[in-house]
mmCIF file of C-alpha atoms and ligand atoms in Angstrom:
data_model
loop_
_atom_site.group_PDB
_atom_site.id
_atom_site.type_symbol
_atom_site.label_atom_id
_atom_site.label_comp_id
_atom_site.label_asym_id
_atom_site.label_seq_id
_atom_site.Cartn_x
_atom_site.Cartn_y
_atom_site.Cartn_z
ATOM 1 C CA MET A 88 90.270 108.037 120.592
ATOM 2 C CA VAL A 89 92.744 107.587 117.841
ATOM 3 C CA ALA A 90 92.814 109.004 114.518
ATOM 4 C CA VAL A 91 94.208 107.246 111.501
ATOM 5 C CA VAL A 92 95.762 108.477 108.031
ATOM 6 C CA GLY A 93 95.605 105.620 105.601
ATOM 7 C CA GLY A 94 92.066 103.802 105.133
ATOM 8 C CA GLY A 95 94.620 100.169 103.212
ATOM 9 C CA GLN A 96 94.973 97.157 104.845
ATOM 10 C CA LEU A 97 97.446 98.291 107.797
ATOM 11 C CA ALA A 98 94.627 100.335 109.346
ATOM 12 C CA ARG A 99 92.255 97.573 108.517
ATOM 13 C CA MET A 100 94.440 95.261 110.419
ATOM 14 C CA MET A 101 94.643 97.712 113.437
ATOM 15 C CA VAL A 102 90.712 97.480 114.130
ATOM 16 C CA PRO A 103 90.746 94.210 116.519
ATOM 17 C CA ALA A 104 93.298 95.695 118.526
ATOM 18 C CA ALA A 105 91.401 98.625 118.803
ATOM 19 C CA THR A 106 88.037 96.481 119.486
ATOM 20 C CA ALA A 107 90.018 94.687 121.487
ATOM 21 C CA LEU A 108 91.079 97.875 123.789
ATOM 22 C CA GLY A 109 87.995 99.445 124.318
ATOM 23 C CA VAL A 110 89.798 101.962 120.917
ATOM 24 C CA HIS A 111 87.739 104.181 119.128
ATOM 25 C CA LEU A 112 89.233 104.194 115.347
ATOM 26 C CA ARG A 113 88.599 106.884 113.248
ATOM 27 C CA VAL A 114 90.227 106.050 109.704
ATOM 28 C CA LEU A 115 90.456 108.905 106.691
ATOM 29 C CA VAL A 116 90.214 106.669 103.284
ATOM 30 C CA GLU A 117 90.699 106.827 100.194
ATOM 31 C CA ALA A 118 87.235 106.038 98.728
ATOM 32 C CA PRO A 119 84.453 103.916 100.740
ATOM 33 C CA THR A 120 85.286 100.508 98.866
ATOM 34 C CA THR A 121 89.219 100.285 100.550
ATOM 35 C CA SER A 122 90.323 98.022 102.106
ATOM 36 C CA ALA A 123 90.422 99.277 106.036
ATOM 37 C CA ALA A 124 86.861 101.836 105.524
ATOM 38 C CA GLN A 125 84.840 98.077 104.605
ATOM 39 C CA VAL A 126 85.841 97.570 108.493
ATOM 40 C CA VAL A 127 85.593 101.187 110.448
ATOM 41 C CA ARG A 128 82.399 102.515 111.061
ATOM 42 C CA ASP A 129 84.242 106.086 111.627
ATOM 43 C CA ALA A 130 85.907 106.405 108.314
ATOM 44 C CA PRO A 131 85.592 109.862 106.190
ATOM 45 C CA VAL A 132 86.567 109.819 102.962
ATOM 46 C CA GLY A 133 89.670 112.595 102.303
ATOM 47 C CA ALA A 134 93.204 112.453 100.877
ATOM 48 C CA ALA A 135 96.102 112.630 102.730
ATOM 49 C CA ALA A 136 97.291 115.695 101.060
ATOM 50 C CA ASP A 137 94.005 117.557 101.559
ATOM 51 C CA ASP A 138 94.806 119.978 105.327
ATOM 52 C CA ASP A 139 90.979 120.940 105.657
ATOM 53 C CA ALA A 140 90.137 116.232 105.303
ATOM 54 C CA VAL A 141 93.202 115.489 107.533
ATOM 55 C CA ARG A 142 92.112 118.532 110.368
ATOM 56 C CA GLY A 143 88.542 117.032 110.437
ATOM 57 C CA LEU A 144 90.260 113.294 111.112
ATOM 58 C CA VAL A 145 91.562 115.117 114.214
ATOM 59 C CA THR A 146 88.799 118.157 115.220
ATOM 60 C CA ALA A 147 85.377 116.313 114.698
ATOM 61 C CA ALA A 148 83.614 115.337 117.890
ATOM 62 C CA PRO A 149 85.312 113.219 119.609
ATOM 63 C CA ALA A 150 88.370 114.901 119.278
ATOM 64 C CA ALA A 151 91.521 112.639 118.638
ATOM 65 C CA ASP A 152 93.675 111.771 121.456
ATOM 66 C CA VAL A 153 96.222 111.731 118.740
ATOM 67 C CA LEU A 154 96.616 111.474 114.885
ATOM 68 C CA THR A 155 99.088 108.397 112.937
ATOM 69 C CA PHE A 156 99.111 106.420 110.113
ATOM 70 C CA GLU A 157 99.451 103.864 108.373
ATOM 71 C CA HIS A 158 101.603 105.724 105.264
ATOM 72 C CA GLU A 159 103.886 108.102 105.603
ATOM 73 C CA HIS A 160 102.575 110.268 102.472
ATOM 74 C CA VAL A 161 101.046 113.194 104.979
ATOM 75 C CA PRO A 162 101.877 116.954 104.529
ATOM 76 C CA ASN A 163 104.375 117.818 107.771
ATOM 77 C CA ALA A 164 103.593 121.760 107.445
ATOM 78 C CA LEU A 165 99.601 120.597 108.703
ATOM 79 C CA LEU A 166 101.354 117.769 111.549
ATOM 80 C CA GLU A 167 103.695 121.047 112.603
ATOM 81 C CA ALA A 168 100.323 122.740 113.398
ATOM 82 C CA LEU A 169 98.004 120.556 114.389
ATOM 83 C CA VAL A 170 100.829 119.601 117.297
ATOM 84 C CA ALA A 171 100.931 123.306 117.669
ATOM 85 C CA GLU A 172 97.163 123.885 118.543
ATOM 86 C CA GLY A 173 97.433 120.990 121.553
ATOM 87 C CA HIS A 174 97.080 117.291 119.172
ATOM 88 C CA PRO A 175 99.830 115.220 119.349
ATOM 89 C CA VAL A 176 101.033 113.710 116.866
ATOM 90 C CA HIS A 177 102.712 110.148 116.356
ATOM 91 C CA PRO A 178 105.490 110.068 114.392
ATOM 92 C CA GLY A 179 105.940 113.714 114.843
ATOM 93 C CA ALA A 180 106.699 115.107 111.368
ATOM 94 C CA HIS A 181 110.276 115.474 112.435
ATOM 95 C CA ALA A 182 110.777 111.748 112.613
ATOM 96 C CA LEU A 183 108.813 110.734 109.454
ATOM 97 C CA VAL A 184 110.455 113.441 106.772
ATOM 98 C CA HIS A 185 113.085 109.897 107.098
ATOM 99 C CA ALA A 186 110.821 108.017 106.307
ATOM 100 C CA GLN A 187 109.731 110.060 103.575
ATOM 101 C CA ASP A 188 112.480 110.735 102.049
ATOM 102 C CA LYS A 189 115.666 108.733 101.273
ATOM 103 C CA ILE A 190 118.528 111.209 101.379
ATOM 104 C CA VAL A 191 117.525 113.393 104.370
ATOM 105 C CA MET A 192 117.248 109.579 105.772
ATOM 106 C CA ARG A 193 120.940 107.973 104.180
ATOM 107 C CA ARG A 194 122.002 111.940 105.726
ATOM 108 C CA ARG A 195 120.728 111.675 108.637
ATOM 109 C CA LEU A 196 122.086 107.908 109.464
ATOM 110 C CA THR A 197 125.366 108.414 108.575
ATOM 111 C CA ALA A 198 125.725 111.832 111.032
ATOM 112 C CA LEU A 199 124.520 109.025 113.560
ATOM 113 C CA GLY A 200 127.465 106.858 112.579
ATOM 114 C CA VAL A 201 124.219 103.946 110.940
ATOM 115 C CA PRO A 202 126.047 102.161 108.834
ATOM 116 C CA CYS A 203 124.211 102.749 104.673
ATOM 117 C CA PRO A 204 125.653 101.646 101.599
ATOM 118 C CA ARG A 205 127.988 103.958 100.639
ATOM 119 C CA TRP A 206 125.806 106.043 98.297
ATOM 120 C CA THR A 207 125.288 110.009 96.708
ATOM 121 C CA GLU A 208 122.889 112.502 95.758
ATOM 122 C CA LEU A 209 122.329 113.005 91.824
ATOM 123 C CA PRO A 210 122.149 116.318 91.104
ATOM 124 C CA ASP A 211 122.490 115.518 87.243
ATOM 125 C CA ALA A 212 123.827 112.029 85.619
ATOM 126 C CA ALA A 213 127.767 113.034 85.368
ATOM 127 C CA ALA A 214 126.986 112.681 89.423
ATOM 128 C CA LEU A 215 125.702 109.109 88.949
ATOM 129 C CA ASP A 216 128.559 108.645 86.201
ATOM 130 C CA ALA A 217 131.309 109.536 88.663
ATOM 131 C CA PHE A 218 129.130 107.509 91.254
ATOM 132 C CA LEU A 219 129.308 104.628 88.723
ATOM 133 C CA ALA A 220 133.443 105.184 87.878
ATOM 134 C CA GLU A 221 133.910 104.281 92.146
ATOM 135 C CA VAL A 222 131.726 102.030 93.201
ATOM 136 C CA GLY A 223 131.379 100.099 90.160
ATOM 137 C CA PRO A 224 129.713 98.395 87.921
ATOM 138 C CA ALA A 225 126.843 98.386 88.810
ATOM 139 C CA ALA A 226 124.942 100.668 91.495
ATOM 140 C CA VAL A 227 121.065 101.340 92.553
ATOM 141 C CA VAL A 228 119.392 104.719 91.285
ATOM 142 C CA LYS A 229 116.318 105.176 94.441
ATOM 143 C CA THR A 230 113.540 108.786 93.358
ATOM 144 C CA ALA A 231 114.377 110.140 96.685
ATOM 145 C CA ARG A 232 109.832 110.529 97.289
ATOM 146 C CA GLY A 233 107.204 108.730 96.435
ATOM 147 C CA GLY A 234 108.319 105.394 96.375
ATOM 148 C CA TYR A 235 107.304 102.090 97.366
ATOM 149 C CA ASP A 236 107.272 97.986 97.120
ATOM 150 C CA GLY A 237 110.818 98.534 94.728
ATOM 151 C CA LYS A 238 109.152 101.262 92.461
ATOM 152 C CA GLY A 239 111.028 103.757 91.962
ATOM 153 C CA VAL A 240 114.265 101.279 92.661
ATOM 154 C CA ARG A 241 116.506 100.218 89.189
ATOM 155 C CA VAL A 242 119.732 99.022 88.605
ATOM 156 C CA VAL A 243 121.928 100.578 86.413
ATOM 157 C CA ARG A 244 125.267 100.872 84.592
ATOM 158 C CA SER A 245 125.099 103.914 83.309
ATOM 159 C CA SER A 246 123.803 106.984 84.078
ATOM 160 C CA GLY A 247 121.429 106.559 80.415
ATOM 161 C CA ASP A 248 119.032 103.166 82.530
ATOM 162 C CA VAL A 249 117.990 106.171 84.069
ATOM 163 C CA ALA A 250 117.974 108.681 81.438
ATOM 164 C CA ASP A 251 113.508 109.068 82.206
ATOM 165 C CA TRP A 252 114.075 109.917 85.784
ATOM 166 C CA PHE A 253 116.933 113.038 84.924
ATOM 167 C CA ALA A 254 114.862 114.205 82.394
ATOM 168 C CA ALA A 255 112.186 113.841 84.946
ATOM 169 C CA LEU A 256 114.121 115.306 87.835
ATOM 170 C CA ALA A 257 115.473 118.260 85.046
ATOM 171 C CA ASP A 258 111.706 119.899 84.996
ATOM 172 C CA GLY A 259 111.676 120.078 88.534
ATOM 173 C CA GLY A 260 110.721 116.724 89.154
ATOM 174 C CA VAL A 261 111.521 114.473 92.351
ATOM 175 C CA PRO A 262 115.854 114.205 93.479
ATOM 176 C CA LEU A 263 117.350 111.485 92.814
ATOM 177 C CA LEU A 264 119.661 109.073 94.810
ATOM 178 C CA ALA A 265 122.495 106.530 94.261
ATOM 179 C CA GLU A 266 123.842 104.230 96.462
ATOM 180 C CA GLU A 267 126.130 101.167 96.012
ATOM 181 C CA ARG A 268 124.556 97.563 95.194
ATOM 182 C CA VAL A 269 125.311 95.775 98.407
ATOM 183 C CA PRO A 270 126.042 92.714 97.644
ATOM 184 C CA PHE A 271 124.181 91.425 100.409
ATOM 185 C CA THR A 272 123.642 87.526 101.363
ATOM 186 C CA ARG A 273 119.905 88.341 103.080
ATOM 187 C CA GLU A 274 117.399 91.411 103.999
ATOM 188 C CA LEU A 275 116.464 91.242 107.341
ATOM 189 C CA ALA A 276 114.293 93.339 109.559
ATOM 190 C CA VAL A 277 113.852 94.921 113.078
ATOM 191 C CA LEU A 278 110.480 95.892 113.678
ATOM 192 C CA VAL A 279 110.729 98.198 117.357
ATOM 193 C CA ALA A 280 108.065 100.837 118.750
ATOM 194 C CA ARG A 281 108.742 103.433 121.207
ATOM 195 C CA ARG A 282 105.772 105.213 123.549
ATOM 196 C CA PRO A 283 106.666 109.112 123.505
ATOM 197 C CA SER A 284 107.795 109.092 127.252
ATOM 198 C CA GLY A 285 110.755 107.015 126.091
ATOM 199 C CA GLU A 286 109.956 102.648 126.250
ATOM 200 C CA VAL A 287 110.774 100.753 123.598
ATOM 201 C CA ARG A 288 110.445 97.083 123.174
ATOM 202 C CA ALA A 289 111.894 95.476 120.075
ATOM 203 C CA TRP A 290 110.293 92.271 117.838
ATOM 204 C CA PRO A 291 113.078 89.019 116.804
ATOM 205 C CA VAL A 292 114.736 90.061 114.666
ATOM 206 C CA VAL A 293 113.195 88.638 110.798
ATOM 207 C CA GLU A 294 114.224 87.375 107.549
ATOM 208 C CA SER A 295 112.227 88.594 104.591
ATOM 209 C CA VAL A 296 111.779 87.464 101.325
ATOM 210 C CA GLN A 297 111.630 89.905 98.187
ATOM 211 C CA ARG A 298 110.193 89.192 95.073
ATOM 212 C CA HIS A 299 110.482 91.400 91.995
ATOM 213 C CA GLY A 300 111.129 93.839 94.613
ATOM 214 C CA VAL A 301 107.908 92.898 97.092
ATOM 215 C CA CYS A 302 108.341 91.173 100.369
ATOM 216 C CA SER A 303 107.156 87.472 99.884
ATOM 217 C CA GLU A 304 107.650 85.986 103.088
ATOM 218 C CA VAL A 305 108.804 86.359 106.175
ATOM 219 C CA VAL A 306 110.751 84.227 108.990
ATOM 220 C CA ALA A 307 110.812 84.900 112.354
ATOM 221 C CA PRO A 308 113.758 84.688 114.135
ATOM 222 C CA ALA A 309 115.536 85.153 110.825
ATOM 223 C CA PRO A 310 117.171 81.796 110.316
ATOM 224 C CA ASP A 311 120.661 81.226 111.543
ATOM 225 C CA LEU A 312 121.053 84.754 112.475
ATOM 226 C CA ASP A 313 124.806 85.465 114.881
ATOM 227 C CA PRO A 314 123.271 85.357 117.758
ATOM 228 C CA GLY A 315 125.701 88.830 118.281
ATOM 229 C CA LEU A 316 124.626 90.307 114.819
ATOM 230 C CA ALA A 317 120.768 89.894 116.454
ATOM 231 C CA ARG A 318 121.884 92.015 118.602
ATOM 232 C CA GLU A 319 123.920 94.420 117.408
ATOM 233 C CA ALA A 320 120.478 94.509 114.616
ATOM 234 C CA THR A 321 118.336 94.857 117.849
ATOM 235 C CA ALA A 322 120.515 97.695 119.019
ATOM 236 C CA LEU A 323 120.740 100.047 116.022
ATOM 237 C CA ALA A 324 117.660 99.462 115.465
ATOM 238 C CA VAL A 325 116.658 100.640 118.778
ATOM 239 C CA SER A 326 119.094 103.539 118.456
ATOM 240 C CA VAL A 327 117.585 104.806 115.465
ATOM 241 C CA ALA A 328 114.441 104.737 116.732
ATOM 242 C CA GLU A 329 115.797 107.127 119.854
ATOM 243 C CA GLY A 330 117.613 109.172 117.476
ATOM 244 C CA LEU A 331 114.963 109.814 115.303
ATOM 245 C CA ASP A 332 112.637 110.361 118.381
ATOM 246 C CA VAL A 333 110.159 107.781 116.281
ATOM 247 C CA THR A 334 107.029 107.460 118.630
ATOM 248 C CA GLY A 335 104.828 103.672 117.326
ATOM 249 C CA VAL A 336 106.059 101.255 115.419
ATOM 250 C CA LEU A 337 109.660 102.027 113.148
ATOM 251 C CA ALA A 338 110.405 99.088 110.922
ATOM 252 C CA VAL A 339 114.128 99.546 110.074
ATOM 253 C CA GLU A 340 115.431 96.721 107.209
ATOM 254 C CA LEU A 341 118.690 95.796 107.077
ATOM 255 C CA PHE A 342 120.718 94.030 104.163
ATOM 256 C CA GLU A 343 123.423 91.067 106.049
ATOM 257 C CA VAL A 344 126.317 91.673 104.824
ATOM 258 C CA PRO A 345 129.889 89.706 104.877
ATOM 259 C CA GLY A 346 132.203 92.036 106.752
ATOM 260 C CA ALA A 347 135.799 92.826 106.058
ATOM 261 C CA ASP A 348 137.004 90.310 108.300
ATOM 262 C CA GLY A 349 134.190 87.796 107.458
ATOM 263 C CA ALA A 350 131.962 87.977 109.974
ATOM 264 C CA PRO A 351 128.527 89.027 109.435
ATOM 265 C CA THR A 352 127.859 92.856 109.894
ATOM 266 C CA VAL A 353 124.361 95.077 108.700
ATOM 267 C CA LEU A 354 123.508 98.163 106.576
ATOM 268 C CA VAL A 355 120.277 100.023 106.744
ATOM 269 C CA ASN A 356 118.390 99.902 103.282
ATOM 270 C CA GLU A 357 115.378 101.678 104.501
ATOM 271 C CA LEU A 358 112.816 102.623 107.301
ATOM 272 C CA ALA A 359 109.317 102.888 107.531
ATOM 273 C CA MET A 360 107.825 104.504 110.827
ATOM 274 C CA ARG A 361 104.034 102.114 110.767
ATOM 275 C CA PRO A 362 103.041 99.145 111.303
ATOM 276 C CA HIS A 363 104.952 96.725 108.353
ATOM 277 C CA ASN A 364 104.996 94.078 106.679
ATOM 278 C CA SER A 365 107.675 92.583 108.160
ATOM 279 C CA GLY A 366 105.545 92.425 111.526
ATOM 280 C CA HIS A 367 102.456 90.129 109.973
ATOM 281 C CA TRP A 368 103.862 87.902 111.639
ATOM 282 C CA THR A 369 103.226 88.581 115.330
ATOM 283 C CA ILE A 370 99.526 89.016 114.900
ATOM 284 C CA ASP A 371 99.715 85.320 115.312
ATOM 285 C CA GLY A 372 103.342 84.486 116.299
ATOM 286 C CA SER A 373 103.556 87.695 118.745
ATOM 287 C CA VAL A 374 102.674 87.810 122.569
ATOM 288 C CA THR A 375 101.579 91.487 120.812
ATOM 289 C CA SER A 376 101.139 92.161 117.733
ATOM 290 C CA GLN A 377 102.815 95.131 115.716
ATOM 291 C CA PHE A 378 98.963 96.848 115.474
ATOM 292 C CA GLU A 379 97.898 96.425 119.092
ATOM 293 C CA GLN A 380 101.553 98.355 120.073
ATOM 294 C CA HIS A 381 101.442 101.101 117.558
ATOM 295 C CA LEU A 382 98.228 101.823 119.500
ATOM 296 C CA ARG A 383 99.126 101.324 122.404
ATOM 297 C CA ALA A 384 103.252 103.129 121.657
ATOM 298 C CA VAL A 385 100.595 106.945 119.724
ATOM 299 C CA LEU A 386 98.780 106.236 122.841
ATOM 300 C CA ASP A 387 101.685 106.690 125.555
ATOM 301 C CA LEU A 388 100.385 104.097 126.796
ATOM 302 C CA PRO A 389 102.895 100.741 128.396
ATOM 303 C CA LEU A 390 104.072 98.217 124.920
ATOM 304 C CA GLY A 391 102.962 94.899 125.860
ATOM 305 C CA GLU A 392 105.308 91.364 125.308
ATOM 306 C CA THR A 393 107.113 91.327 121.850
ATOM 307 C CA ARG A 394 107.718 87.872 123.232
ATOM 308 C CA ALA A 395 107.129 85.193 120.140
ATOM 309 C CA ARG A 396 104.987 82.181 121.044
ATOM 310 C CA GLU A 397 106.388 79.585 119.031
ATOM 311 C CA ARG A 398 110.045 79.024 118.299
ATOM 312 C CA TRP A 399 109.313 79.945 114.148
ATOM 313 C CA SER A 400 106.221 81.897 112.401
ATOM 314 C CA VAL A 401 106.180 82.092 108.327
ATOM 315 C CA MET A 402 104.560 85.082 107.074
ATOM 316 C CA ALA A 403 103.710 84.541 103.123
ATOM 317 C CA ASN A 404 101.750 87.242 101.514
ATOM 318 C CA VAL A 405 99.374 86.225 99.040
ATOM 319 C CA LEU A 406 100.497 88.747 95.878
ATOM 320 C CA GLY A 407 97.942 87.789 93.120
ATOM 321 C CA SER A 408 94.969 85.198 93.011
ATOM 322 C CA SER A 409 93.439 83.182 89.878
ATOM 323 C CA HIS A 410 90.396 83.092 92.315
ATOM 324 C CA ALA A 411 87.694 86.119 91.520
ATOM 325 C CA ASP A 412 86.907 86.969 95.491
ATOM 326 C CA LEU A 413 89.781 84.651 97.634
ATOM 327 C CA ALA A 414 87.049 84.548 100.047
ATOM 328 C CA ASP A 415 86.140 80.601 97.454
ATOM 329 C CA ALA A 416 88.949 79.124 98.619
ATOM 330 C CA LEU A 417 88.767 79.568 101.804
ATOM 331 C CA GLY A 418 87.922 76.251 103.034
ATOM 332 C CA ALA A 419 90.344 74.397 101.268
ATOM 333 C CA VAL A 420 92.661 76.047 102.888
ATOM 334 C CA THR A 421 91.683 75.079 105.765
ATOM 335 C CA ALA A 422 90.397 71.377 104.936
ATOM 336 C CA HIS A 423 93.651 70.853 103.850
ATOM 337 C CA ASP A 424 95.789 73.202 106.968
ATOM 338 C CA ALA A 425 93.795 73.896 109.562
ATOM 339 C CA GLY A 426 96.469 75.956 111.023
ATOM 340 C CA ALA A 427 97.549 78.210 108.584
ATOM 341 C CA LYS A 428 96.486 81.562 110.502
ATOM 342 C CA VAL A 429 94.514 83.570 107.639
ATOM 343 C CA HIS A 430 94.394 87.204 106.564
ATOM 344 C CA LEU A 431 92.761 89.050 103.004
ATOM 345 C CA TYR A 432 92.517 92.731 103.420
ATOM 346 C CA GLY A 433 89.308 93.423 101.154
ATOM 347 C CA LYS A 434 91.261 94.257 98.127
ATOM 348 C CA ASP A 435 89.896 92.949 94.903
ATOM 349 C CA VAL A 436 92.039 91.547 92.498
ATOM 350 C CA ARG A 437 94.781 92.417 90.194
ATOM 351 C CA PRO A 438 98.323 91.095 89.457
ATOM 352 C CA GLY A 439 100.695 90.850 92.080
ATOM 353 C CA ARG A 440 98.413 93.005 94.068
ATOM 354 C CA LYS A 441 98.806 92.025 98.157
ATOM 355 C CA LEU A 442 95.554 91.080 98.434
ATOM 356 C CA GLY A 443 95.933 88.686 102.176
ATOM 357 C CA HIS A 444 99.088 87.124 103.546
ATOM 358 C CA VAL A 445 99.151 83.573 105.441
ATOM 359 C CA THR A 446 100.793 82.761 109.004
ATOM 360 C CA VAL A 447 101.998 78.988 110.338
ATOM 361 C CA THR A 448 103.275 78.787 113.511
ATOM 362 C CA GLY A 449 105.575 75.605 114.695
ATOM 363 C CA ASP A 450 108.041 73.904 116.283
ATOM 364 C CA ASP A 451 109.864 72.739 112.803
ATOM 365 C CA LEU A 452 110.785 75.890 110.642
ATOM 366 C CA ASP A 453 110.696 73.664 106.769
ATOM 367 C CA ASP A 454 107.337 71.908 108.046
ATOM 368 C CA VAL A 455 106.364 75.707 108.668
ATOM 369 C CA ARG A 456 107.591 77.437 106.312
ATOM 370 C CA ALA A 457 106.206 74.831 103.975
ATOM 371 C CA ARG A 458 102.842 74.838 104.921
ATOM 372 C CA ALA A 459 102.668 79.082 104.733
ATOM 373 C CA ARG A 460 104.216 78.675 101.137
ATOM 374 C CA THR A 461 101.142 75.945 100.312
ATOM 375 C CA ALA A 462 98.680 77.679 101.984
ATOM 376 C CA ALA A 463 99.020 81.049 99.984
ATOM 377 C CA ALA A 464 99.806 79.423 96.743
ATOM 378 C CA VAL A 465 95.947 77.639 97.465
ATOM 379 C CA LEU A 466 94.916 80.937 98.457
ATOM 380 C CA ARG A 467 96.021 82.581 95.089
ATOM 381 C CA GLY A 468 94.908 78.965 93.547
ATOM 382 C CA ASP A 469 97.850 78.125 91.720
ATOM 383 C CA SER A 470 97.800 73.482 91.556
ATOM 384 C CA THR A 471 100.906 73.177 93.954
ATOM 385 C CA GLU A 472 103.737 75.029 95.938
ATOM 386 C CA GLU A 473 105.507 73.812 93.634
ATOM 387 C CA ASP A 474 104.125 76.228 90.480
ATOM 388 C CA ALA A 475 104.349 80.085 92.975
HETATM 389 P P1 LIG B 87 111.653 100.304 98.176
HETATM 390 O O1 LIG B 87 110.861 101.997 99.372
HETATM 391 O O2 LIG B 87 110.159 100.973 96.994
HETATM 392 O O3 LIG B 87 110.644 99.287 99.147
HETATM 393 P P2 LIG B 87 114.601 99.897 98.956
HETATM 394 O O4 LIG B 87 114.250 101.201 99.354
HETATM 395 O O5 LIG B 87 113.649 99.433 99.649
HETATM 396 O O6 LIG B 87 112.669 100.337 98.330
HETATM 397 O O7 LIG B 87 114.326 98.751 97.806
HETATM 398 C C1 LIG B 87 113.970 97.509 97.044
HETATM 399 C C2 LIG B 87 114.408 96.761 97.167
HETATM 400 O O8 LIG B 87 115.456 97.016 96.091
HETATM 401 C C3 LIG B 87 115.439 96.082 98.487
HETATM 402 O O9 LIG B 87 113.875 95.339 99.459
HETATM 403 C C4 LIG B 87 116.438 95.384 97.793
HETATM 404 O O10 LIG B 87 115.754 94.030 97.671
HETATM 405 C C5 LIG B 87 116.995 95.888 96.635
HETATM 406 N N1 LIG B 87 117.217 97.342 96.576
HETATM 407 C C6 LIG B 87 117.675 97.620 97.701
HETATM 408 N N2 LIG B 87 119.338 98.849 96.958
HETATM 409 C C7 LIG B 87 119.387 98.406 97.347
HETATM 410 C C8 LIG B 87 121.242 98.314 97.258
HETATM 411 N N3 LIG B 87 121.903 99.783 98.145
HETATM 412 N N4 LIG B 87 122.329 97.161 96.402
HETATM 413 C C9 LIG B 87 120.958 96.725 96.134
HETATM 414 N N5 LIG B 87 119.926 95.892 96.331
HETATM 415 C C10 LIG B 87 118.980 97.447 97.018
#
């Protein structure tokens, strides 16, 4: 019996894995209509910030064997209290804090010797101007907490570009940090899973493509990635999982950058301690999906194989649609490409919203990528892929 905080598409995609494993899922949902609430029978409604709701999720009969999450916005004091009372929580609050707060994450990764962009905390605007003088002309300012999908990230050339954030900070708002603007050649991600008893498995390193700060496409494995760099990136992700004592699935988002000697290297951008968009391809493309692996890991069961089933997998997100109901396009997608695997999240259509994804697997990357893009375009209601 696994209790999950958060009723979005990530919890929804845990359901088929839980069903196959015969695991009872209980999900704390924000409303009776959320993505996961539509498909989970045991789905109490409540807020992640509500101690009583989270406590009830764990202790109601049958009591949960473990509490886990589909997002990081949970009160740590309560998690620690639950652990003290004998209820396992994975990942634990001591690990989760690194996915909740980018300043805590940067401090810890720097202490562990993990390569990161140059960064600094921003107590005030003067600190940003000093940092810009050092790394300029541009830098990236981030809110330490509460950001997602590029919200809470701004490229700046002077402290005036984030005057509103400094005003909020002066009013007791969210702490800020600045990072050098990394001249990355592309973004990579490494997904690993780790059990409380220590077993770790990693999936192949992927390339993730962002559009307007939101993931639009993932290619597994990352094309033309130097095998040495793939090993280095994987070892880095494993060392982060071990160093931070992460349990469950950990996504390590990376920037690939030209190194000092010209050879490519990687810097860590972000951490997520839960199934992640960069791992949706594993449902159709890997022997073990990230959702099954997360359940296995938090239950401290032996982990499944993470090898890719086919040479290439491409996952394309469906971000917004001109269809009122995406199900209207199901026939068209499959008639066009019977091999495209469609995943819809049951969410109301809004511009740019993550409504679903499509995965295509096969031997020829160009073909697989084109098919994934076309299927996503059909679900978006575009007349051709070029319009996308
Ligand atoms: P979020 O928490 O909203 O996902 P991220 O920190 O992952 O925010 O940043 C979102 C995107 O902004 C990244 O995927 C990357 O494209 C860009 N970005 C973030 N930090 C930097 C940086 N230091 N240099 C260059 N681009 C960055």
